[in-house]
Structures are given as C-alpha cells and as structure tokens.
Amino acid sequence: MPKMDYIDAIRLAMKEEMERDEDVFVLGEDVGYKGGVFTTTKGLLDQFGEERVLDTPLAESAIVGTAIGAAMYGMRPIAEMQYSDFMFPATNQIISEAAKIRYRSNNDWNCPLVIRAPIGGGIFGGLYHSQCPESVFFGTPGLKIVAPYTPYDAKGLLKAAVRDPDPVIYFENKKCYKLVNGDVPEEDYTVPIGKANVLREGDDITVISYSLPLHFIMEAAAELEEEGITAHVLDLRSLQPLDKEGLLAAARRTGKVLIVHEDNKFGGIGGEVSAIIAEEMLYELDAPIMRLCGPDVPAMPINPPGEKFFMLNKDKVKEAMKRLAVY
Amino acid sequence: MKKMTEIVMPQLAESLVSATIDKWLKQPGDAIEMYEPICEILTDKVNAELPSTIQGTLAKILVGAGETVPVGTPVCLIEETEEADEPQVAATANRSSASPAPAAANASASERAAVRAQASSRPSAGSADGDDSMRHRFSPAVQQLAGQHNVNLTYVEGTGLGGRITRKDVLAYVEAGSRNAGSSASGGASAASAGMPNLNSREPVRSTGLHLSETPRIPKIEIEGQQLPGRSEYFIDVTPVRNAIARNMRQSVTEIPHAWMMMEVDVTNLVSLRNKLKEDFMKREGVNLTYMAFWVKAVVNAIKDFPIMNSVWAVDKIIVKRDIHIGLAVGTEDAVKVPVIKNADQKNIAGLAREIEDLARKTREGKLTLADMEGGTFTVNNTGSFGSILSYPIINYPQAAIVTFESIVKRPVVINDMIAVRSMANLCLSLDHRILDGVICGRFLQRVKENLEGFTLDTKLY
C-alpha cells in the first residue's frame, strides 16, 4: 500500500471521483490554473478542463450559492473555501439554504454538495488564516461535517462526502497537509460518515479528538506508554453526526475522558461530546471529564510566541493526559 | 504521629537532567525550618542551595556529597511531626498499662495492615506522599463497580490523586480477591474470611464528605491564627450557633422588606427616677433596676395600644398575636441570643427587672434552655449598652418589628426657646413593610416615647 501525504490523499480522492462520475466538478478561488493555494487541486484543470475546474471570483457566498444550485440540479459540486476563515460570507448560503433544502421542500429536493475548507493554525497565518470554525456550523441540523486526521480517512471521507446525497462540510487541516503521512490504498473505498475510529487502544485514559491534535496525542500516548500509562485514543472523524455509540464505548473503556480540540473551548465540539457522555454514562465515569482546547480568545495571534501559546502541542497534550491518568 | 517526606532533586534549569550534591548543610537529627537550605547543589549551569519544602527533622541523607543524581531523585528524608490528638491519647493509654485498649487497637491495626497488604501489592502513588484528601471521594464508576462486586471500599488501596480509589484500583482488588478466594477454597476457612473481608463487614462506607452515621463534630473556635509563614489569613470554624445566627439573619433580610425609623426621646425624668430608686430596689429585691425594665414596660404598653406591631406575615393574612412575649437580644462574646420574657404585658416594672436579670445571667452562663428562647413576638435590643447611638437592627424573623434603645447621652436641647441640658436617647425601629407602614409605626414609636417621657419621680414600680 503506498504511503502518501494527507494533501495528496485529498487530491487523489477528487481526481478519482471526477473520473468516476462526470457530474463531479470543483470550483473555488485559484483552484484551476494555480492548482489551489496549497496545490490541493493541482493537475485537475489539465486533466478535466475548464468546464469542470472553475476559477471563481473572490466571493464565497457566490461559490457556495452556485454550488447549491448545481447540486439541486443533479450535479456533484466540490466547492473550495480557500481558508475556512473566508467561509463566513457563505454562512447564510450554507446554514439557511444548503442545510434546509431537503426539509423545506418536503424531501422533493436535495443538495449533494461538498464544501472543502482548510482549518487550523500553527502555520504563521495569524487572525485570518488560522481559524477553526467547526463550532459555527456544528449545531446546524441538515449539515454533515467531517474532519479527517489520517490520509486514509482524508481520501475515504472525501469520497463518501462526494457521494452523500446531502451537504457535507469537509474540514481538512492545513497543518496536516505535509505533516501527516500514512497508508492510502490505491483502490476505490469510502469511509462511512458518522463513524469514529479507535487509533490506539489503552486502559488508563480515553482521549477523544479530531484533526491535527491527534498527531500530538499519538506522540504523547507513545511516550506515556513508556511511563506505564496507556491511552485509548478515539478519532471522531465525523463531527455531525457524532458517532454516539463509538464515543460512549471509548469513554466506557476507562471511565476517564479527555477531549481535545484546537477550536476554542467554550461552545466547542468538546462540550457536546462531554454532554453526551454525562447524559449516557454518568455512573461509569471515574473522573471529571476534562477538556483541552484552544483558549477563548478572539483569534490566533500572528506573533510566534502568541501562536505557540495558542496552539496545542505534544507537551500540553501529554501534561493533560498525565493529569487525568493520575487522578 | 510522624511522617517521612522525601526531598527530591529539583529541576534548576529547563534543560537540566541531573545535578550533583556539593555539600550537606544539615546532618541527620538537625531541625529544619521551612525554606531553610539543607544542601548545596552543583550543575553545569547553576550552583544553588536546596531549600527544604517542609518543616521537620532531617532523618536520613540518601545521596551523599559528591554524588550526581537525575532530577527528581530523592536526596533525603525529612521527618515531619504532625500535631494530632490521637497519638497523645494512645501514649497515655500505653503508660497506664492496666488498660486493655492499646492491645485491642494494635490487634485491629495489624489486621488492617494484613488485609491491605493482601488487597494490593501495587505501590500507591497517592498515599505514599501522605495526602489522602481524596481517599473518601468515590467516583460514580468506583461506586458502581463496588456495588457490582460487593466490595467494601474501606479495604481498597487508592492509587489515584490524593489517595483516591480509581476504577482500576477496584478492578485490581476484585481480581486479587477472586484469586484469593480461589486459592482459599483448598487453603482453609481463615484465608477465605481474610480474602473476602467485605461480605459481612459492618464497617461504614463513606460516600460523602460527612458521614451520615457519624456524630457531627463540634468545631472549636480558633482564636489564634496558625503560625504558618506566608499565610496571611486563618480560618475560624463556623459553630452551630454562628450558623444558626447566619441562617436567621439571612432569612430575615432576604424575606422581609425592612424599613427603618428613629425617634429621639428625653429620658431625663427616667434617669432621675432610676437614680432615686435603684439602691433601695437592690436592697429590697436583690437585683439591679436596669433601664431595660423601663424600656420593656414602655414598649409593651405601646404594643397594647397598637396590637398590629405584635404580628406575623402569613402571605395571605396577617396573624396578630394576643400574647406579648418580648425577646431580649443579649450579646455574648461570640454570639447573640434572644431569651424571651413571657407575657411581658402582665408584669410590672419590678417583675420585668427581675426576669431580665435572670435571663441575662443565664445567657452569660450559657444556661439558657430552648424554652427560654421560644415564642417571642417582638424583640427589643439594648444597643446603648455597647455605646451605640444609632443602629439599624435586623428583625427577629418572623416578627413584624424590632426596637433598639441607644445610649443615653446628655445634650443641649431647646425647650421653650431655651437651651437645657437633658438626657437624650434614640429609639430605632426596623419594621416589616409588608405588615406595617410609616404612619402606624410613627404612632407606635411616638407612644413608646410618650411612655418613656411619662415616667416621673412618682411612677410606681409595683
């Protein structure tokens, strides 16, 4: 099985889906001739032509709006938000239109749309290139949200998103692009949306996370194992719908739960995960549920010490894991 | 009780992994103050003194001068002396060798130790450092597992933070227990009973901070601060009395919309009257003729004219009490109590004086019974006794009002456009504004004032 970078797995997924289905097309800012600012869509224009790889104006609302119309007409658009920070002009289209079309039309219409948006910081991106907007869309029924961490899931989830009959937001982590490398099968496969994945088994603590922080968690878990602490690590993969059974099973394994995400703590995914655990399995908890998240400040600072303070890293994660383990 | 604490090699700089002991400044047996340097340390980056993190006696040096050890390695043991009550009791019991108690205590202690040793051979991170603040806080998972496997948590070793019993501790205990039970099936009855100490044990399991079957301890008031350096405050335990006062005051202030008024009263005649009678009264009755008796008489007579003052708010009605039982707020060093003069309206000034003296004495001696404090319908407080000239009393819940008498002071007063020196005092009234309004209270206070100013040299005490 070939090893590949996270970003290559995303590109491969788009390429394969466009080859498989003529209705699949991509649109976004600089996705065509430039091949995307991160080279995610590099080579697609050459292979599929201008009609299926559209360079759009700098207007996210228009990108999503156009994609919604095409999707309702039967196409399978993949709309790219250059950075998830730029996604907010399209929020009305996403929340008030895409998410509600099936419900509003009493099932007559649907909207098989994929919105790809790179999230996360730690790339010297400052306020407008580092945000994690999951919590903005998380509470909207009608949307599906995935956030892969492994290259395998990056490919499999993007393919699943393209084939899904409803709007899917695909949050790819831009720091993972070149950082995370892993096995990706050459053949066609999908990863089911709404299914979490156990990355590592352990008996002392359960760590639940998604996206980049899992990288730190896996590193910390390896180090902690040498100290005699074994961590059970769950990758949520899908944020909406959450894999309730999966996360409860993982939490039950140890009764000690740490939830980690880069998005800020207050109102984040961790609060919902924590609430589900508290609702369903209070009597199996062995420690207060812990969260380790980005600080509740308006944005990622551009100055390096500030960015370092804001970002999670292996040491922060390890310390939190240890604290929970000795509790 | 003595406790050994390890002092470890600290991390003196970020990249430092080990350090060398240069010289010991203290030797075993030396007393050590908190933060007092105990040895000198050498590293590539810094040379420093290692301060003690606790107070005690240096018991043992673990790392000799010149030795290099990794950061975190214990370098010496310090013996802490804990001031606790039990060891003293044990010590006295030991001295009186006739008592069988120490033997029994020893037996149960060794039994316990045996059970613990059997229960777990794992090192206990939590209890090793002597902190067992979390020993009796059980997580839901631990309680559920203990219930499922019928485990008495008293016997389970806690390896978590602060000696907390973790879910894994219970699982390990259950596993060890079932192993023991398995081997004891052939081994004999004694092993079986030791292996499953939980089944018939009546030992109470603590599930909250306060044990339900335990008599709540009576905290003592601590007057002196603890002599810990670096602590700028100390704690006083809240006594049951303090707690009751706090509860009543809060209930009164939060439930009753208080309003307040004050009147000035000329007690010159009363002062003369009392001065004239008090020695004779002392001789005849054996009690002090206090101003309080006159105050109470004046108030009781005013209540007779305005019965609504003697009432209770009952949401959809106002309950007016026919009997007048006057509560006297009596302060002690650390509390305030309100003994009650029953049927105060049926007593003359002499009778009131005797009863006031009686109740005040009982209060000071701490001999008030519950009966002495029940049934008050109106409260008076002699705040003047501690020099106040103006106060804003809190109503004695659920009564309708409270009156205070302030200090009697001589003041120039204008009477008929002439200045005279008169003995003046203030009367303060807090009222439940749900029941009472300004007009009625004004009239009531005016009546109290008239009654007080109406005392003359001819007033009869009997």
mmCIF file with all atom_site columns, N, CA and C in Angstrom, chain B residues 146 149-156 165 173 197-199 201-205:
data_model
loop_
_atom_site.group_PDB
_atom_site.id
_atom_site.type_symbol
_atom_site.label_atom_id
_atom_site.label_alt_id
_atom_site.label_comp_id
_atom_site.label_asym_id
_atom_site.label_entity_id
_atom_site.label_seq_id
_atom_site.pdbx_PDB_ins_code
_atom_site.Cartn_x
_atom_site.Cartn_y
_atom_site.Cartn_z
_atom_site.occupancy
_atom_site.B_iso_or_equiv
_atom_site.pdbx_formal_charge
_atom_site.auth_seq_id
_atom_site.auth_comp_id
_atom_site.auth_asym_id
_atom_site.auth_atom_id
_atom_site.pdbx_PDB_model_num
ATOM 1  N N  . ALA B 1 146 ? -17.999 -1.162 42.895 1.00 0.00 ? 146 ALA B N  1
ATOM 2  C CA . ALA B 1 146 ? -18.001 -1.665 44.266 1.00 0.00 ? 146 ALA B CA 1
ATOM 3  C C  . ALA B 1 146 ? -19.327 -2.348 44.564 1.00 0.00 ? 146 ALA B C  1
ATOM 4  N N  . HIS B 1 149 ? -19.541 -5.785 42.608 1.00 0.00 ? 149 HIS B N  1
ATOM 5  C CA . HIS B 1 149 ? -18.689 -6.859 43.103 1.00 0.00 ? 149 HIS B CA 1
ATOM 6  C C  . HIS B 1 149 ? -18.728 -6.977 44.619 1.00 0.00 ? 149 HIS B C  1
ATOM 7  N N  . ASN B 1 150 ? -19.627 -6.203 45.234 1.00 0.00 ? 150 ASN B N  1
ATOM 8  C CA . ASN B 1 150 ? -19.778 -6.296 46.671 1.00 0.00 ? 150 ASN B CA 1
ATOM 9  C C  . ASN B 1 150 ? -18.458 -5.992 47.395 1.00 0.00 ? 150 ASN B C  1
ATOM 10 N N  . VAL B 1 151 ? -17.828 -4.930 46.980 1.00 0.00 ? 151 VAL B N  1
ATOM 11 C CA . VAL B 1 151 ? -16.517 -4.594 47.541 1.00 0.00 ? 151 VAL B CA 1
ATOM 12 C C  . VAL B 1 151 ? -16.681 -3.526 48.614 1.00 0.00 ? 151 VAL B C  1
ATOM 13 N N  . ASN B 1 152 ? -16.090 -3.763 49.757 1.00 0.00 ? 152 ASN B N  1
ATOM 14 C CA . ASN B 1 152 ? -16.050 -2.732 50.787 1.00 0.00 ? 152 ASN B CA 1
ATOM 15 C C  . ASN B 1 152 ? -14.849 -1.833 50.504 1.00 0.00 ? 152 ASN B C  1
ATOM 16 N N  . LEU B 1 153 ? -15.144 -0.603 50.143 1.00 0.00 ? 153 LEU B N  1
ATOM 17 C CA . LEU B 1 153 ? -14.082 0.273  49.662 1.00 0.00 ? 153 LEU B CA 1
ATOM 18 C C  . LEU B 1 153 ? -13.069 0.643  50.753 1.00 0.00 ? 153 LEU B C  1
ATOM 19 N N  . THR B 1 154 ? -13.435 0.404  52.002 1.00 0.00 ? 154 THR B N  1
ATOM 20 C CA . THR B 1 154 ? -12.503 0.689  53.091 1.00 0.00 ? 154 THR B CA 1
ATOM 21 C C  . THR B 1 154 ? -11.196 -0.076 52.912 1.00 0.00 ? 154 THR B C  1
ATOM 22 N N  . TYR B 1 155 ? -11.313 -1.231 52.277 1.00 0.00 ? 155 TYR B N  1
ATOM 23 C CA . TYR B 1 155 ? -10.137 -2.096 52.181 1.00 0.00 ? 155 TYR B CA 1
ATOM 24 C C  . TYR B 1 155 ? -9.373  -1.923 50.879 1.00 0.00 ? 155 TYR B C  1
ATOM 25 N N  . VAL B 1 156 ? -9.851  -1.059 50.026 1.00 0.00 ? 156 VAL B N  1
ATOM 26 C CA . VAL B 1 156 ? -9.198  -0.931 48.722 1.00 0.00 ? 156 VAL B CA 1
ATOM 27 C C  . VAL B 1 156 ? -8.136  0.154  48.790 1.00 0.00 ? 156 VAL B C  1
ATOM 28 N N  . ILE B 1 165 ? -9.411  6.276  45.309 1.00 0.00 ? 165 ILE B N  1
ATOM 29 C CA . ILE B 1 165 ? -9.549  4.925  44.765 1.00 0.00 ? 165 ILE B CA 1
ATOM 30 C C  . ILE B 1 165 ? -10.034 5.068  43.333 1.00 0.00 ? 165 ILE B C  1
ATOM 31 N N  . TYR B 1 173 ? -8.537  -4.919 42.806 1.00 0.00 ? 173 TYR B N  1
ATOM 32 C CA . TYR B 1 173 ? -8.912  -5.504 44.094 1.00 0.00 ? 173 TYR B CA 1
ATOM 33 C C  . TYR B 1 173 ? -9.830  -6.704 43.887 1.00 0.00 ? 173 TYR B C  1
ATOM 34 N N  . PRO B 1 197 ? -13.123 -9.781 52.990 1.00 0.00 ? 197 PRO B N  1
ATOM 35 C CA . PRO B 1 197 ? -13.454 -9.104 54.239 1.00 0.00 ? 197 PRO B CA 1
ATOM 36 C C  . PRO B 1 197 ? -14.716 -8.272 54.102 1.00 0.00 ? 197 PRO B C  1
ATOM 37 N N  . ASN B 1 198 ? -15.197 -8.147 52.888 1.00 0.00 ? 198 ASN B N  1
ATOM 38 C CA . ASN B 1 198 ? -16.258 -7.187 52.626 1.00 0.00 ? 198 ASN B CA 1
ATOM 39 C C  . ASN B 1 198 ? -17.648 -7.745 52.893 1.00 0.00 ? 198 ASN B C  1
ATOM 40 N N  . LEU B 1 199 ? -17.795 -9.046 52.840 1.00 0.00 ? 199 LEU B N  1
ATOM 41 C CA . LEU B 1 199 ? -19.148 -9.593 52.784 1.00 0.00 ? 199 LEU B CA 1
ATOM 42 C C  . LEU B 1 199 ? -19.962 -9.277 54.027 1.00 0.00 ? 199 LEU B C  1
ATOM 43 N N  . SER B 1 201 ? -18.869 -7.410 56.615 1.00 0.00 ? 201 SER B N  1
ATOM 44 C CA . SER B 1 201 ? -18.355 -6.280 57.369 1.00 0.00 ? 201 SER B CA 1
ATOM 45 C C  . SER B 1 201 ? -19.424 -5.222 57.567 1.00 0.00 ? 201 SER B C  1
ATOM 46 N N  . ARG B 1 202 ? -19.449 -4.699 58.763 1.00 0.00 ? 202 ARG B N  1
ATOM 47 C CA . ARG B 1 202 ? -20.413 -3.635 59.038 1.00 0.00 ? 202 ARG B CA 1
ATOM 48 C C  . ARG B 1 202 ? -19.749 -2.263 58.934 1.00 0.00 ? 202 ARG B C  1
ATOM 49 N N  . GLU B 1 203 ? -18.505 -2.271 58.591 1.00 0.00 ? 203 GLU B N  1
ATOM 50 C CA . GLU B 1 203 ? -17.749 -1.012 58.543 1.00 0.00 ? 203 GLU B CA 1
ATOM 51 C C  . GLU B 1 203 ? -18.444 -0.038 57.598 1.00 0.00 ? 203 GLU B C  1
ATOM 52 N N  . PRO B 1 204 ? -18.739 1.160  58.068 1.00 0.00 ? 204 PRO B N  1
ATOM 53 C CA . PRO B 1 204 ? -19.468 2.089  57.203 1.00 0.00 ? 204 PRO B CA 1
ATOM 54 C C  . PRO B 1 204 ? -18.609 2.535  56.023 1.00 0.00 ? 204 PRO B C  1
ATOM 55 N N  . VAL B 1 205 ? -19.255 2.673  54.893 1.00 0.00 ? 205 VAL B N  1
ATOM 56 C CA . VAL B 1 205 ? -18.553 3.164  53.705 1.00 0.00 ? 205 VAL B CA 1
ATOM 57 C C  . VAL B 1 205 ? -18.866 4.636  53.562 1.00 0.00 ? 205 VAL B C  1
#
